[in-house]
Coordinates of C-alpha atoms in Angstrom, one line a residue:
Chain A
X1 CA 143.8 6.9 125.5
X2 CA 143.7 8.7 122.3
X3 CA 143.0 12.5 123.1
X4 CA 142.4 14.7 120.1
X5 CA 141.2 17.8 121.5
X6 CA 141.3 19.5 124.8
X7 CA 139.8 22.9 125.9
X8 CA 139.1 24.4 129.2
X9 CA 135.3 25.5 129.6
X10 CA 133.8 28.0 132.3
X11 CA 130.9 27.6 134.6
X12 CA 128.0 30.4 134.6
X13 CA 130.0 32.5 136.8
X14 CA 133.1 32.3 134.5
X15 CA 135.1 30.4 136.7
X16 CA 136.8 27.3 135.1
X17 CA 134.5 24.3 135.4
X18 CA 136.4 21.6 133.5
X19 CA 137.8 20.4 130.2
X20 CA 136.0 19.6 127.1
X21 CA 137.8 16.8 125.6
X22 CA 137.7 14.2 122.5
X23 CA 139.0 11.0 124.1
X24 CA 138.8 7.9 122.0
X25 CA 136.5 9.5 119.7
X26 CA 134.1 10.7 122.3
X27 CA 133.3 14.2 123.3
X28 CA 133.3 14.5 127.0
X29 CA 133.3 16.9 129.9
X30 CA 136.0 16.1 132.4
X31 CA 136.2 17.3 135.9
X32 CA 139.5 18.8 137.4
X33 CA 139.7 15.9 139.8
X34 CA 143.0 14.3 139.8
X35 CA 141.3 11.1 140.7
X36 CA 139.5 11.2 137.5
X37 CA 141.5 9.1 135.1
X38 CA 140.5 11.1 132.0
X39 CA 141.8 14.3 133.8
X40 CA 145.0 12.4 135.2
X41 CA 145.8 11.3 131.6
X42 CA 145.0 14.6 130.0
X43 CA 147.5 16.2 132.5
X44 CA 150.1 13.3 132.1
X45 CA 150.0 14.0 128.3
X46 CA 150.4 18.0 129.0
X47 CA 153.4 17.4 131.1
X48 CA 154.8 15.0 128.2
X49 CA 154.4 17.9 125.9
X50 CA 152.0 15.7 123.9
X51 CA 149.0 17.9 124.3
X52 CA 147.9 21.4 124.7
X53 CA 144.8 22.5 126.5
X54 CA 143.1 25.4 125.0
X55 CA 141.7 28.1 126.8
X56 CA 138.2 28.7 127.5
X57 CA 136.0 30.5 124.7
Chain B
X1 CA 136.2 -30.3 164.3
X2 CA 132.5 -29.9 164.5
X3 CA 130.8 -28.0 161.7
X4 CA 130.0 -25.1 164.1
X5 CA 133.7 -25.1 164.9
X6 CA 134.7 -25.1 161.3
X7 CA 132.4 -22.1 160.5
X8 CA 133.6 -20.3 163.4
X9 CA 137.0 -20.8 161.9
X10 CA 136.1 -19.6 158.6
X11 CA 134.6 -16.5 159.9
X12 CA 137.5 -15.9 162.0
X13 CA 139.6 -16.1 158.9
X14 CA 137.4 -13.7 156.9
X15 CA 136.5 -16.3 154.3
X16 CA 132.8 -17.1 155.2
X17 CA 131.6 -13.6 155.3
X18 CA 129.1 -12.1 153.0
X19 CA 130.6 -10.0 150.2
X20 CA 133.9 -11.9 150.1
X21 CA 134.4 -11.4 146.3
X22 CA 136.8 -8.4 145.7
X23 CA 136.0 -8.9 142.1
X24 CA 132.9 -6.7 140.8
X25 CA 130.7 -8.3 138.3
X26 CA 132.6 -11.6 138.3
X27 CA 129.5 -13.3 136.5
X28 CA 129.4 -10.6 133.9
X29 CA 125.8 -10.2 134.5
X30 CA 125.9 -6.3 134.3
X31 CA 126.6 -5.0 130.8
X32 CA 125.4 -1.1 131.0
X33 CA 127.5 0.1 127.9
X34 CA 126.6 -2.6 125.4
X35 CA 123.8 -4.8 126.8
X36 CA 125.2 -7.8 125.0
X37 CA 125.7 -6.1 121.6
X38 CA 129.3 -6.8 119.9
X39 CA 131.7 -4.1 119.5
X40 CA 135.1 -3.5 118.0
X41 CA 137.9 -2.8 120.2
X42 CA 140.0 0.1 119.2
X43 CA 143.8 -0.1 119.3
X44 CA 145.0 1.5 122.3
X45 CA 141.6 2.5 123.6
X46 CA 141.2 2.4 127.3
X47 CA 137.7 4.2 127.4
X48 CA 135.3 1.9 125.4
X49 CA 137.1 -1.4 125.7
X50 CA 134.8 -2.4 128.5
X51 CA 132.9 -5.7 127.7
X52 CA 130.8 -6.6 131.0
X53 CA 131.2 -3.9 133.4
X54 CA 134.6 -3.5 135.3
X55 CA 136.2 -5.8 132.8
X56 CA 138.3 -3.7 130.4
X57 CA 140.2 -4.9 127.5
X58 CA 143.4 -3.0 126.4
X59 CA 145.4 -3.9 123.3
X60 CA 148.3 -1.9 121.7
X61 CA 148.9 -4.0 118.8
X62 CA 147.8 -4.2 115.2
X63 CA 145.1 -6.9 116.0
X64 CA 141.6 -5.8 115.7
X65 CA 139.1 -7.8 118.1
X66 CA 135.6 -7.8 119.0
X67 CA 134.1 -7.6 122.6
X68 CA 130.8 -9.0 123.6
X69 CA 129.0 -10.1 126.5
X70 CA 127.4 -13.5 125.5
X71 CA 125.0 -16.0 126.8
X72 CA 127.7 -18.8 126.8
X73 CA 128.9 -20.0 130.3
X74 CA 129.6 -23.0 132.3
X75 CA 126.9 -24.6 134.6
X76 CA 125.9 -22.2 137.2
X77 CA 126.5 -19.1 135.1
X78 CA 124.6 -17.2 132.4
X79 CA 127.2 -15.0 130.6
X80 CA 130.7 -14.6 129.9
X81 CA 132.9 -11.8 128.5
X82 CA 134.2 -12.8 125.2
X83 CA 136.9 -11.7 122.7
X84 CA 137.1 -12.8 119.0
X85 CA 140.1 -11.7 116.8
X86 CA 138.9 -10.6 113.6
X87 CA 142.1 -9.2 112.2
X88 CA 145.4 -11.1 113.2
X89 CA 148.7 -9.7 114.3
X90 CA 151.2 -12.7 114.8
X91 CA 154.2 -10.6 115.4
X92 CA 154.1 -8.3 118.5
X93 CA 156.3 -5.6 119.2
X94 CA 158.4 -5.6 122.4
X95 CA 155.9 -3.1 123.9
X96 CA 152.7 -4.4 122.4
X97 CA 150.3 -6.6 124.3
X98 CA 146.5 -7.6 124.7
X99 CA 144.8 -8.0 127.9
X100 CA 141.6 -8.2 130.1
X101 CA 142.1 -6.2 133.3
X102 CA 140.1 -5.2 136.4
X103 CA 141.2 -2.6 138.7
X104 CA 140.2 -3.1 142.3
X105 CA 139.7 0.0 144.2
X106 CA 142.1 0.6 147.0
X107 CA 139.2 1.5 149.6
X108 CA 138.0 -2.2 148.9
X109 CA 141.5 -3.9 149.7
X110 CA 142.2 -1.9 153.1
X111 CA 141.6 -5.3 154.9
X112 CA 144.4 -7.0 153.2
X113 CA 147.4 -5.4 154.9
X114 CA 149.3 -5.6 151.7
X115 CA 152.7 -3.9 152.0
X116 CA 153.1 -5.3 155.4
X117 CA 154.2 -8.3 157.1
X118 CA 150.5 -9.2 157.9
X119 CA 149.6 -9.3 154.3
X120 CA 146.8 -11.7 153.4
X121 CA 146.9 -14.5 150.9
X122 CA 144.1 -14.7 148.4
X123 CA 142.6 -17.2 146.2
X124 CA 141.7 -16.5 142.6
X125 CA 139.1 -18.9 140.9
X126 CA 137.7 -18.0 137.3
X127 CA 136.4 -20.3 134.3
X128 CA 138.1 -19.5 131.0
X129 CA 137.6 -21.0 127.6
X130 CA 139.6 -20.4 124.4
X131 CA 140.0 -21.8 120.8
X132 CA 143.7 -21.7 121.5
X133 CA 145.4 -24.0 124.1
X134 CA 148.5 -23.5 125.9
X135 CA 149.9 -21.7 128.6
X136 CA 148.6 -18.2 129.8
X137 CA 149.3 -15.9 132.7
X138 CA 147.6 -13.7 135.2
X139 CA 149.5 -10.7 136.7
X140 CA 148.8 -8.9 140.0
X141 CA 150.4 -5.4 140.1
X142 CA 150.0 -2.3 142.3
X143 CA 149.0 1.2 141.3
X144 CA 152.6 2.5 140.7
X145 CA 153.3 -0.6 138.6
X146 CA 156.5 -1.2 140.4
X147 CA 155.6 -4.6 142.1
X148 CA 154.2 -7.6 140.1
X149 CA 153.1 -11.0 140.9
X150 CA 153.0 -13.5 137.9
X151 CA 151.0 -16.9 137.8
X152 CA 150.6 -19.3 135.1
X153 CA 147.8 -21.3 134.0
X154 CA 147.1 -23.7 131.1
X155 CA 144.2 -24.1 128.8
X156 CA 144.4 -27.9 128.1
X157 CA 141.3 -28.3 125.7
X158 CA 140.0 -26.2 123.2
X159 CA 136.6 -24.5 123.1
X160 CA 135.9 -26.0 126.5
X161 CA 135.1 -24.3 129.8
X162 CA 137.9 -25.0 132.4
X163 CA 138.0 -23.8 136.0
X164 CA 141.2 -22.3 137.3
X165 CA 142.2 -21.8 140.8
X166 CA 145.4 -19.9 141.6
X167 CA 147.0 -18.8 144.9
X168 CA 147.6 -15.0 145.2
X169 CA 150.2 -14.6 147.9
X170 CA 150.0 -11.1 149.5
X171 CA 152.8 -8.8 149.2
X172 CA 154.8 -7.8 152.4
X173 CA 156.6 -4.9 151.0
X174 CA 155.8 -2.3 148.2
X175 CA 152.8 0.3 148.2
X176 CA 149.3 -0.8 147.8
X177 CA 147.0 2.1 147.9
X178 CA 144.0 2.0 150.1
X179 CA 142.5 5.1 148.8
X180 CA 139.8 5.6 146.0
X181 CA 142.6 4.9 143.3
X182 CA 143.4 1.6 142.0
X183 CA 144.9 -0.7 144.9
X184 CA 145.2 -3.8 142.9
X185 CA 145.2 -4.6 139.2
X186 CA 144.4 -8.1 138.3
X187 CA 145.0 -8.9 134.7
X188 CA 144.8 -11.8 132.3
X189 CA 147.5 -11.7 129.5
X190 CA 146.5 -12.6 126.1
X191 CA 149.7 -11.8 124.4
X192 CA 152.6 -9.9 125.6
X193 CA 155.6 -8.3 124.1
X194 CA 159.2 -8.9 125.3
X195 CA 159.5 -5.5 127.3
X196 CA 156.8 -6.9 129.7
X197 CA 157.9 -10.5 130.0
X198 CA 159.6 -12.1 132.9
X199 CA 160.7 -15.6 134.0
X200 CA 159.9 -15.0 137.7
X201 CA 156.8 -16.7 138.7
X202 CA 154.9 -17.0 142.0
X203 CA 156.8 -14.4 143.9
X204 CA 156.6 -10.6 143.7
X205 CA 159.3 -8.9 141.7
X206 CA 160.0 -5.0 141.3
X207 CA 158.6 -3.6 137.9
X208 CA 155.7 -4.2 135.7
X209 CA 155.3 -7.5 133.9
X210 CA 152.2 -9.3 132.2
X211 CA 153.7 -12.9 131.3
X212 CA 156.5 -15.3 130.6
X213 CA 157.7 -15.6 127.1
X214 CA 155.6 -18.6 126.4
X215 CA 152.2 -16.9 126.8
X216 CA 150.0 -17.5 124.0
X217 CA 149.4 -14.9 121.6
X218 CA 145.8 -14.9 121.1
X219 CA 146.0 -12.2 118.3
X220 CA 148.1 -14.5 116.2
X221 CA 145.1 -16.4 114.9
X222 CA 142.4 -14.9 113.1
X223 CA 139.1 -16.0 114.4
X224 CA 140.6 -17.2 117.9
X225 CA 138.4 -16.6 120.9
X226 CA 138.6 -16.2 124.6
X227 CA 136.2 -16.1 127.2
X228 CA 136.1 -15.4 131.2
X229 CA 133.4 -15.7 133.6
X230 CA 132.9 -16.8 137.4
X231 CA 135.7 -14.6 138.8
X232 CA 136.1 -14.5 142.5
X233 CA 139.1 -13.4 144.5
X234 CA 138.8 -13.9 148.1
X235 CA 140.8 -14.0 151.1
X236 CA 142.1 -17.5 152.0
X237 CA 144.7 -19.9 150.8
X238 CA 142.8 -22.2 148.4
X239 CA 140.9 -24.1 147.1
X240 CA 138.5 -21.1 146.9
X241 CA 134.8 -21.4 148.1
X242 CA 131.8 -21.7 145.7
X243 CA 131.1 -18.6 143.6
X244 CA 129.2 -15.8 145.5
X245 CA 126.2 -15.0 143.4
X246 CA 124.6 -12.0 144.6
X247 CA 121.3 -10.2 143.6
X248 CA 121.6 -8.2 140.2
X249 CA 120.5 -4.9 142.0
X250 CA 123.6 -5.5 144.3
X251 CA 126.1 -5.9 141.5
X252 CA 124.6 -3.2 139.4
X253 CA 124.9 -0.7 142.3
X254 CA 128.7 -1.7 142.7
X255 CA 129.1 -1.1 138.9
X256 CA 127.4 2.2 139.2
X257 CA 130.1 3.6 141.6
X258 CA 132.4 3.8 138.3
X259 CA 130.0 4.2 135.5
X260 CA 126.3 5.0 135.1
X261 CA 124.3 5.1 131.8
X262 CA 120.9 6.6 132.1
X263 CA 119.9 5.0 128.9
X264 CA 116.5 5.7 127.3
X265 CA 115.5 7.8 130.8
X266 CA 116.0 11.2 128.8
X267 CA 116.7 14.0 131.3
X268 CA 114.2 17.0 130.9
X269 CA 113.8 20.4 132.1
X270 CA 110.6 22.1 130.8
X271 CA 108.8 25.6 131.2
X272 CA 107.9 28.6 129.2
X273 CA 111.2 30.1 128.3
X274 CA 112.8 33.4 127.3
X275 CA 115.1 33.9 124.5
X276 CA 118.8 34.7 126.4
X277 CA 117.8 33.4 129.8
X278 CA 119.5 30.6 131.2
X279 CA 117.8 27.4 132.7
X280 CA 119.3 25.0 135.1
X281 CA 118.9 21.5 136.5
X282 CA 120.7 19.5 139.2
X283 CA 121.2 15.8 138.2
X284 CA 121.8 13.4 141.3
X285 CA 123.3 10.3 140.6
X286 CA 122.0 6.7 141.2
X287 CA 124.8 6.2 143.6
X288 CA 127.8 8.2 144.7
X289 CA 130.8 7.8 142.3
X290 CA 134.4 6.8 143.2
X291 CA 135.5 10.2 141.9
X292 CA 134.0 13.2 140.1
X293 CA 133.0 11.6 136.8
X294 CA 133.4 12.6 133.2
X295 CA 130.1 13.2 131.6
X296 CA 129.2 12.5 127.8
X297 CA 125.7 13.7 126.5
X298 CA 123.7 12.3 123.5
X299 CA 120.3 12.2 122.0
X300 CA 119.9 15.9 122.5
X301 CA 116.5 17.3 121.7
X302 CA 115.0 20.7 122.4
X303 CA 112.5 23.3 121.8
X304 CA 113.4 27.0 122.7
X305 CA 117.1 25.8 122.8
X306 CA 119.6 24.8 120.5
X307 CA 120.7 21.1 120.7
X308 CA 124.2 21.6 121.5
X309 CA 125.4 19.7 124.8
X310 CA 124.2 21.4 127.8
X311 CA 126.8 23.0 130.0
X312 CA 128.0 21.1 132.9
X313 CA 129.3 22.4 136.1
X314 CA 130.0 21.4 139.7
X315 CA 130.7 18.0 138.7
X316 CA 130.9 16.2 142.0
X317 CA 130.7 12.5 143.3
X318 CA 126.9 12.7 144.0
X319 CA 125.6 15.1 141.5
X320 CA 126.5 17.7 138.9
X321 CA 124.4 20.7 137.4
X322 CA 123.7 21.5 133.8
X323 CA 122.4 24.7 132.2
X324 CA 121.2 25.9 128.8
X325 CA 120.6 29.4 127.4
X326 CA 117.3 29.7 125.6
X327 CA 117.6 30.7 121.9
X328 CA 113.9 31.7 121.5
X329 CA 111.1 32.8 123.6
X330 CA 108.3 30.2 123.7
X331 CA 105.7 28.5 125.5
X332 CA 106.5 24.7 126.4
X333 CA 110.3 25.0 126.0
X334 CA 111.9 21.9 126.7
X335 CA 115.6 20.1 126.6
X336 CA 116.2 16.4 126.5
X337 CA 119.2 14.5 126.7
X338 CA 121.0 11.0 127.8
X339 CA 124.0 11.1 129.6
X340 CA 126.7 8.6 130.7
X341 CA 129.1 9.2 133.8
X342 CA 132.3 7.5 133.8
X343 CA 134.7 7.4 137.3
X344 CA 136.3 4.4 136.3
X345 CA 139.9 3.5 137.6

């Protein structure tokens, strides 16, 4: 997967809800679920030092 | 043996039961993403390289290919998934490859007892057609990609449908997950660099491999094609039973566990809205997803709101919520959007 941006986003209460990411050119909202392949790949790239997730606005 | 006794034996072996095919959408009838349209497969792309549902193409070389679900199939089928090379790459790097793959969810293989001495043997049947004749390979590997079975097949005649039957023995060691993660990966190699080549065939080996060194490189020839349909993987040691055609709704529902596209059915919430107030909607999926899905929005339209994507929250396996903040006070405010949800393996 080619992940070009990643930023946490919050729910209405201000709690972390997921990651807004651009993956293979498509913007998507990714849940914080290790069984989700996008989330797993984001975290793999973070662990490998290849990607940084920006804080929520 | 009487016919009744034969049937009883088949039922006892697990071969004659309904829903015998471990492969989803083996006849390529469901194509939620493209509905038969051609698209370019982007290098390294594992998100949008799906042709017919559940059949994904991965490629990591310099080749450019198009994918399309086409109305070209052997007798008894209507569709196939087709790859066409539009920019050739005759020299594969050691870690480069192209492949078609279907991950099989672990929850669907718990009856196979793989990783134990009771591991069941499977039979794989499929129809294949290519402009390039020669030696090809399929690979069966586990979630950790540390156990692999390589099996070869030959395409004898160019541009001619050929049926292939391959025995897939069960692995008595290794870890084969039976969770909602991928339990078995079934893969057709279309060209594999040296790092993923092995000479060990017909037996499980440690590590991850995709082909032997004599695998045809589909990408070496501009305009070359490769097509697949009628894929069935069932319990039993050959020669394989007739393809299990199931009704379209059943196949679609199976595919929707992994991907749903609400297409032109735009989702709406509507009311008189007040600037600065939040408006919510809960969206329940057509069927429960394998895992909490990723969500993509498109075709947003609004009155009383901006058209930026709505804010999703509580992304779960059966539903999610969205909300928008009104940007003006108006009667007849509304917000419309199309969404897709992706819980593929």
